[in-house]
């Protein structure tokens, strides 16, 4: 059974192209590393196309599998206790602002879905919070 979890839609005060350029190259995480909560993010490593982090459930490694400039970045788990897809959607609002939505899609049985849906929803909102605070230019 497929479970889909979406963040609330967030307004970002930067142009869509700037946000896309930053988020589609994961090596840019270096620029915001000091803002990430150290207690929540252990063993963080990344390069242009992938990011890996230790979580309470084990290591999660995401790889960018598709880039559709300037509106979508799709990730897939390469290593994870729970395989899932994750994508970032960006839509222009004006020349200087855009909207962002994050989505996680995982094939979960109803039992597992009941257990992980709330933590995943909270997690995706925290990621959206972090992405909303980045200085994109």
N, C-alpha and C. Protein backbone atom coordinates (compact mmCIF):
# COMPACT_ATOMS: atom_id res chain seq x y z
N UNK A 1 0.84 -1.18 0.00
CA UNK A 1 0.00 0.00 0.00
C UNK A 1 0.89 1.25 0.00
N UNK A 2 0.57 2.17 -0.86
CA UNK A 2 1.38 3.38 -0.98
C UNK A 2 0.88 4.45 -0.02
N UNK A 3 1.80 5.00 0.74
CA UNK A 3 1.48 6.07 1.68
C UNK A 3 2.15 7.34 1.18
N UNK A 4 1.38 8.42 1.13
CA UNK A 4 1.91 9.70 0.64
C UNK A 4 1.79 10.72 1.77
N UNK A 5 2.90 11.37 2.06
CA UNK A 5 2.93 12.37 3.12
C UNK A 5 3.44 13.67 2.51
N UNK A 6 2.67 14.74 2.70
CA UNK A 6 3.04 16.02 2.10
C UNK A 6 3.22 17.08 3.17
N UNK A 7 4.17 17.96 2.93
CA UNK A 7 4.35 19.10 3.84
C UNK A 7 3.28 20.14 3.52
N UNK A 8 3.14 21.09 4.43
CA UNK A 8 2.31 22.24 4.11
C UNK A 8 3.05 23.02 3.02
N UNK A 9 2.33 23.81 2.25
CA UNK A 9 2.96 24.60 1.19
C UNK A 9 3.62 25.81 1.84
N UNK A 10 4.87 26.03 1.50
CA UNK A 10 5.65 27.10 2.13
C UNK A 10 5.98 28.18 1.12
N UNK A 11 5.91 29.42 1.57
CA UNK A 11 6.32 30.55 0.75
C UNK A 11 7.81 30.78 0.99
N UNK A 12 8.55 31.00 -0.06
CA UNK A 12 9.98 31.29 0.05
C UNK A 12 10.24 32.62 -0.64
N UNK A 13 10.94 33.51 0.05
CA UNK A 13 11.15 34.85 -0.47
C UNK A 13 12.33 34.98 -1.42
N UNK A 14 12.48 33.98 -2.28
CA UNK A 14 13.55 34.01 -3.28
C UNK A 14 12.99 33.49 -4.60
N UNK A 15 13.61 33.85 -5.73
CA UNK A 15 13.13 33.37 -7.03
C UNK A 15 13.25 31.84 -7.14
N UNK A 16 12.32 31.25 -7.84
CA UNK A 16 12.29 29.81 -8.06
C UNK A 16 13.64 29.28 -8.56
N UNK A 17 14.25 29.96 -9.53
CA UNK A 17 15.51 29.49 -10.12
C UNK A 17 16.64 29.44 -9.08
N UNK A 18 16.68 30.43 -8.18
CA UNK A 18 17.72 30.46 -7.14
C UNK A 18 17.54 29.31 -6.16
N UNK A 19 16.30 29.07 -5.77
CA UNK A 19 16.00 27.99 -4.82
C UNK A 19 16.33 26.65 -5.47
N UNK A 20 15.91 26.49 -6.72
CA UNK A 20 16.20 25.24 -7.43
C UNK A 20 17.71 25.01 -7.56
N UNK A 21 18.44 26.05 -7.94
CA UNK A 21 19.89 25.92 -8.14
C UNK A 21 20.57 25.44 -6.86
N UNK A 22 20.15 25.98 -5.74
CA UNK A 22 20.75 25.60 -4.46
C UNK A 22 20.36 24.17 -4.06
N UNK A 23 19.07 23.84 -4.14
CA UNK A 23 18.60 22.54 -3.65
C UNK A 23 18.94 21.38 -4.58
N UNK A 24 19.18 21.66 -5.85
CA UNK A 24 19.47 20.58 -6.79
C UNK A 24 20.94 20.15 -6.75
N UNK A 25 21.76 20.90 -6.00
CA UNK A 25 23.16 20.53 -5.82
C UNK A 25 23.39 20.36 -4.31
N UNK A 26 23.39 19.11 -3.86
CA UNK A 26 23.42 18.85 -2.42
C UNK A 26 24.72 19.28 -1.75
N UNK A 27 25.76 19.55 -2.54
CA UNK A 27 26.99 20.04 -1.91
C UNK A 27 26.77 21.42 -1.29
N UNK A 28 25.68 22.10 -1.65
CA UNK A 28 25.34 23.39 -1.06
C UNK A 28 24.95 23.28 0.42
N UNK A 29 24.70 22.08 0.89
CA UNK A 29 24.35 21.87 2.30
C UNK A 29 25.44 22.45 3.20
N UNK A 30 26.65 22.44 2.69
CA UNK A 30 27.77 22.98 3.45
C UNK A 30 27.51 24.41 3.92
N UNK A 31 26.80 25.17 3.10
CA UNK A 31 26.52 26.57 3.42
C UNK A 31 25.55 26.72 4.59
N UNK A 32 24.75 25.70 4.88
CA UNK A 32 23.74 25.81 5.94
C UNK A 32 24.00 24.82 7.08
N UNK A 33 25.10 24.12 6.99
CA UNK A 33 25.42 23.07 7.97
C UNK A 33 25.36 23.57 9.41
N UNK A 34 25.85 24.79 9.64
CA UNK A 34 25.88 25.33 11.00
C UNK A 34 24.49 25.59 11.58
N UNK A 35 23.46 25.61 10.73
CA UNK A 35 22.10 25.85 11.21
C UNK A 35 21.35 24.56 11.51
N UNK A 36 21.93 23.44 11.10
CA UNK A 36 21.25 22.16 11.30
C UNK A 36 21.39 21.72 12.76
N UNK A 37 20.30 21.17 13.33
CA UNK A 37 20.37 20.75 14.73
C UNK A 37 21.29 19.53 14.90
N UNK A 38 22.44 19.73 15.53
CA UNK A 38 23.43 18.67 15.68
C UNK A 38 22.88 17.41 16.33
N UNK A 39 21.99 17.60 17.31
CA UNK A 39 21.43 16.44 18.02
C UNK A 39 20.52 15.61 17.12
N UNK A 40 19.95 16.23 16.09
CA UNK A 40 19.03 15.53 15.19
C UNK A 40 19.76 14.92 13.98
N UNK A 41 20.92 15.48 13.66
CA UNK A 41 21.61 15.06 12.44
C UNK A 41 22.99 14.52 12.80
N UNK A 42 23.12 13.20 12.72
CA UNK A 42 24.40 12.57 13.05
C UNK A 42 25.01 11.99 11.77
N UNK A 43 26.32 12.03 11.72
CA UNK A 43 27.06 11.44 10.59
C UNK A 43 26.54 11.94 9.24
N UNK A 44 26.32 13.23 9.14
CA UNK A 44 25.83 13.81 7.90
C UNK A 44 26.96 13.82 6.87
N UNK A 45 26.70 13.26 5.71
CA UNK A 45 27.66 13.38 4.61
C UNK A 45 26.88 13.61 3.32
N UNK A 46 27.51 14.27 2.37
CA UNK A 46 26.80 14.61 1.14
C UNK A 46 27.78 14.94 0.04
N UNK A 47 27.30 14.83 -1.19
CA UNK A 47 28.03 15.32 -2.35
C UNK A 47 26.98 15.96 -3.27
N UNK A 48 27.31 16.18 -4.51
CA UNK A 48 26.38 16.86 -5.41
C UNK A 48 25.05 16.13 -5.55
N UNK A 49 25.09 14.79 -5.60
CA UNK A 49 23.88 14.02 -5.90
C UNK A 49 23.31 13.20 -4.76
N UNK A 50 23.95 13.19 -3.60
CA UNK A 50 23.44 12.34 -2.53
C UNK A 50 23.66 12.95 -1.16
N UNK A 51 22.85 12.46 -0.21
CA UNK A 51 22.99 12.88 1.19
C UNK A 51 22.75 11.65 2.05
N UNK A 52 23.55 11.53 3.10
CA UNK A 52 23.44 10.40 4.00
C UNK A 52 23.44 10.92 5.43
N UNK A 53 22.59 10.33 6.27
CA UNK A 53 22.48 10.77 7.66
C UNK A 53 22.09 9.58 8.54
N UNK A 54 22.59 9.55 9.75
CA UNK A 54 22.19 8.51 10.70
C UNK A 54 20.93 8.97 11.43
N UNK A 55 19.94 8.09 11.50
CA UNK A 55 18.70 8.40 12.21
C UNK A 55 18.51 7.38 13.32
N UNK A 56 17.47 7.56 14.10
CA UNK A 56 17.16 6.60 15.17
C UNK A 56 16.90 5.20 14.60
N UNK A 57 16.41 5.16 13.35
CA UNK A 57 16.07 3.87 12.75
C UNK A 57 17.22 3.29 11.93
N UNK A 58 18.31 4.02 11.79
CA UNK A 58 19.43 3.53 10.98
C UNK A 58 19.87 4.58 9.97
N UNK A 59 20.83 4.22 9.14
CA UNK A 59 21.34 5.16 8.14
C UNK A 59 20.34 5.32 7.00
N UNK A 60 20.17 6.56 6.58
CA UNK A 60 19.33 6.86 5.42
C UNK A 60 20.20 7.58 4.40
N UNK A 61 20.25 7.02 3.20
CA UNK A 61 20.98 7.67 2.11
C UNK A 61 20.01 7.93 0.97
N UNK A 62 19.92 9.20 0.59
CA UNK A 62 19.05 9.61 -0.51
C UNK A 62 19.92 10.04 -1.68
N UNK A 63 19.48 9.69 -2.88
CA UNK A 63 20.19 10.05 -4.10
C UNK A 63 19.21 10.78 -5.02
N UNK A 64 19.68 11.86 -5.64
CA UNK A 64 18.83 12.56 -6.62
C UNK A 64 18.73 11.68 -7.86
N UNK A 65 17.51 11.31 -8.24
CA UNK A 65 17.30 10.46 -9.41
C UNK A 65 16.76 11.24 -10.60
N UNK A 66 16.25 12.44 -10.33
CA UNK A 66 15.71 13.24 -11.43
C UNK A 66 15.72 14.70 -11.05
N UNK A 67 16.14 15.53 -11.99
CA UNK A 67 16.07 16.98 -11.82
C UNK A 67 15.27 17.53 -12.99
N UNK A 68 14.26 18.31 -12.68
CA UNK A 68 13.47 18.95 -13.73
C UNK A 68 13.49 20.45 -13.44
N UNK A 69 14.51 21.12 -13.99
CA UNK A 69 14.70 22.55 -13.70
C UNK A 69 13.54 23.35 -14.27
N UNK A 70 13.09 24.37 -13.55
CA UNK A 70 13.48 24.75 -12.20
C UNK A 70 12.43 24.33 -11.17
N UNK A 71 11.71 23.18 -11.44
CA UNK A 71 10.55 22.95 -10.57
C UNK A 71 10.55 21.68 -9.72
N UNK A 72 11.31 20.66 -10.07
CA UNK A 72 11.22 19.43 -9.29
C UNK A 72 12.58 18.77 -9.10
N UNK A 73 12.79 18.27 -7.88
CA UNK A 73 13.98 17.47 -7.58
C UNK A 73 13.47 16.20 -6.91
N UNK A 74 13.77 15.05 -7.53
CA UNK A 74 13.29 13.77 -6.99
C UNK A 74 14.44 12.97 -6.42
N UNK A 75 14.18 12.41 -5.24
CA UNK A 75 15.16 11.59 -4.54
C UNK A 75 14.61 10.19 -4.36
N UNK A 76 15.52 9.24 -4.23
CA UNK A 76 15.15 7.86 -3.95
C UNK A 76 16.11 7.37 -2.87
N UNK A 77 15.63 6.47 -2.01
CA UNK A 77 16.54 5.94 -1.00
C UNK A 77 17.46 4.92 -1.64
N UNK A 78 18.73 5.00 -1.29
CA UNK A 78 19.70 4.01 -1.74
C UNK A 78 19.98 3.06 -0.57
N UNK A 79 19.85 3.62 0.63
CA UNK A 79 20.05 2.86 1.84
C UNK A 79 19.06 3.43 2.85
N UNK A 80 18.22 2.56 3.44
CA UNK A 80 17.23 3.04 4.39
C UNK A 80 16.52 1.86 5.02
N UNK A 81 16.19 1.95 6.33
CA UNK A 81 15.40 0.88 6.93
C UNK A 81 13.99 0.84 6.32
N UNK A 82 13.61 1.96 5.72
CA UNK A 82 12.29 2.10 5.10
C UNK A 82 12.46 2.75 3.74
N UNK A 83 12.37 1.97 2.64
CA UNK A 83 12.57 2.58 1.32
C UNK A 83 11.46 3.58 0.99
N UNK A 84 11.83 4.72 0.44
CA UNK A 84 10.83 5.72 0.06
C UNK A 84 11.38 6.63 -1.02
N UNK A 85 10.49 7.37 -1.65
CA UNK A 85 10.84 8.43 -2.59
C UNK A 85 10.52 9.75 -1.91
N UNK A 86 11.26 10.78 -2.28
CA UNK A 86 11.07 12.09 -1.69
C UNK A 86 11.23 13.10 -2.80
N UNK A 87 10.35 14.07 -2.87
CA UNK A 87 10.58 15.10 -3.87
C UNK A 87 10.22 16.48 -3.37
N UNK A 88 10.91 17.44 -3.98
CA UNK A 88 10.73 18.86 -3.67
C UNK A 88 10.11 19.48 -4.92
N UNK A 89 8.98 20.16 -4.73
CA UNK A 89 8.33 20.85 -5.85
C UNK A 89 8.42 22.35 -5.59
N UNK A 90 8.78 23.09 -6.62
CA UNK A 90 8.88 24.54 -6.53
C UNK A 90 8.02 25.18 -7.62
N UNK A 91 7.22 26.15 -7.22
CA UNK A 91 6.39 26.87 -8.18
C UNK A 91 6.61 28.36 -8.01
N UNK A 92 6.74 29.09 -9.14
CA UNK A 92 6.94 30.53 -9.02
C UNK A 92 5.65 31.19 -8.53
N UNK A 93 5.78 32.22 -7.70
CA UNK A 93 4.63 33.04 -7.29
C UNK A 93 4.78 34.38 -7.99
N UNK A 94 5.96 34.99 -7.82
CA UNK A 94 6.31 36.23 -8.54
C UNK A 94 7.73 36.02 -9.07
N UNK A 95 8.33 37.06 -9.62
CA UNK A 95 9.71 36.96 -10.09
C UNK A 95 10.69 36.77 -8.93
N UNK A 96 10.27 37.15 -7.74
CA UNK A 96 11.19 37.11 -6.60
C UNK A 96 10.77 36.15 -5.48
N UNK A 97 9.65 35.46 -5.65
CA UNK A 97 9.21 34.51 -4.62
C UNK A 97 8.70 33.22 -5.26
N UNK A 98 8.70 32.16 -4.46
CA UNK A 98 8.15 30.90 -4.96
C UNK A 98 7.49 30.14 -3.81
N UNK A 99 6.81 29.06 -4.18
CA UNK A 99 6.18 28.17 -3.21
C UNK A 99 6.89 26.83 -3.27
N UNK A 100 6.95 26.16 -2.13
CA UNK A 100 7.61 24.87 -2.07
C UNK A 100 6.71 23.87 -1.36
N UNK A 101 6.72 22.64 -1.87
CA UNK A 101 6.03 21.55 -1.19
C UNK A 101 6.93 20.33 -1.23
N UNK A 102 6.99 19.62 -0.10
CA UNK A 102 7.78 18.39 0.00
C UNK A 102 6.83 17.21 0.07
N UNK A 103 7.20 16.12 -0.56
CA UNK A 103 6.36 14.92 -0.55
C UNK A 103 7.23 13.69 -0.32
N UNK A 104 6.74 12.81 0.53
CA UNK A 104 7.36 11.49 0.74
C UNK A 104 6.34 10.46 0.29
N UNK A 105 6.80 9.47 -0.47
CA UNK A 105 5.92 8.38 -0.88
C UNK A 105 6.63 7.07 -0.56
N UNK A 106 5.95 6.23 0.20
CA UNK A 106 6.54 4.95 0.60
C UNK A 106 5.51 3.85 0.49
N UNK A 107 5.97 2.66 0.15
CA UNK A 107 5.09 1.50 0.15
C UNK A 107 5.13 0.88 1.53
N UNK A 108 4.05 1.06 2.27
CA UNK A 108 4.00 0.60 3.65
C UNK A 108 2.77 -0.27 3.86
N UNK A 109 2.92 -1.31 4.67
CA UNK A 109 1.72 -2.05 5.03
C UNK A 109 0.96 -1.20 6.06
N UNK A 110 -0.36 -1.45 6.22
CA UNK A 110 -1.17 -0.59 7.10
C UNK A 110 -0.62 -0.51 8.54
N UNK A 111 -0.05 -1.58 9.04
CA UNK A 111 0.48 -1.59 10.40
C UNK A 111 1.67 -0.63 10.52
N UNK A 112 2.63 -0.77 9.63
CA UNK A 112 3.81 0.10 9.63
C UNK A 112 3.39 1.54 9.36
N UNK A 113 2.48 1.74 8.42
CA UNK A 113 2.00 3.07 8.08
C UNK A 113 1.46 3.78 9.32
N UNK A 114 0.68 3.08 10.11
CA UNK A 114 0.12 3.65 11.33
C UNK A 114 1.20 4.09 12.30
N UNK A 115 2.30 3.35 12.33
CA UNK A 115 3.39 3.66 13.27
C UNK A 115 4.26 4.82 12.79
N UNK A 116 4.50 4.92 11.50
CA UNK A 116 5.49 5.90 11.02
C UNK A 116 4.89 7.16 10.40
N UNK A 117 3.59 7.16 10.16
CA UNK A 117 3.00 8.31 9.47
C UNK A 117 3.18 9.61 10.26
N UNK A 118 2.91 9.59 11.56
CA UNK A 118 3.04 10.82 12.36
C UNK A 118 4.50 11.30 12.43
N UNK A 119 5.47 10.41 12.76
CA UNK A 119 6.86 10.87 12.77
C UNK A 119 7.33 11.38 11.39
N UNK A 120 6.88 10.73 10.31
CA UNK A 120 7.26 11.20 8.98
C UNK A 120 6.66 12.58 8.69
N UNK A 121 5.40 12.78 9.11
CA UNK A 121 4.74 14.08 8.91
C UNK A 121 5.49 15.17 9.68
N UNK A 122 5.86 14.87 10.92
CA UNK A 122 6.62 15.84 11.73
C UNK A 122 7.99 16.09 11.10
N UNK A 123 8.62 15.03 10.61
CA UNK A 123 9.94 15.15 9.99
C UNK A 123 9.91 16.00 8.74
N UNK A 124 8.91 15.79 7.90
CA UNK A 124 8.83 16.52 6.63
C UNK A 124 8.57 18.01 6.90
N UNK A 125 7.80 18.32 7.94
CA UNK A 125 7.56 19.73 8.30
C UNK A 125 8.85 20.38 8.82
N UNK A 126 9.66 19.61 9.57
CA UNK A 126 10.93 20.15 10.07
C UNK A 126 11.90 20.41 8.90
N UNK A 127 11.90 19.51 7.92
CA UNK A 127 12.74 19.72 6.74
C UNK A 127 12.26 20.98 6.01
N UNK A 128 10.94 21.11 5.86
CA UNK A 128 10.37 22.29 5.19
C UNK A 128 10.74 23.56 5.96
N UNK A 129 10.68 23.51 7.30
CA UNK A 129 11.08 24.67 8.12
C UNK A 129 12.52 25.06 7.79
N UNK A 130 13.40 24.06 7.77
CA UNK A 130 14.83 24.31 7.52
C UNK A 130 15.04 24.90 6.13
N UNK A 131 14.36 24.32 5.13
CA UNK A 131 14.54 24.80 3.75
C UNK A 131 13.98 26.21 3.58
N UNK A 132 12.97 26.54 4.38
CA UNK A 132 12.36 27.86 4.30
C UNK A 132 13.28 28.95 4.86
N UNK A 133 14.19 28.58 5.77
CA UNK A 133 15.06 29.56 6.42
C UNK A 133 16.38 29.83 5.68
N UNK A 134 16.64 29.05 4.63
CA UNK A 134 17.90 29.21 3.91
C UNK A 134 17.94 30.55 3.16
N UNK A 135 19.12 31.14 3.14
CA UNK A 135 19.36 32.33 2.30
C UNK A 135 19.75 31.79 0.91
N UNK A 136 18.87 31.91 -0.05
CA UNK A 136 19.11 31.28 -1.35
C UNK A 136 19.95 32.13 -2.30
N UNK A 137 20.31 33.34 -1.91
CA UNK A 137 21.11 34.16 -2.83
C UNK A 137 22.27 34.78 -2.11
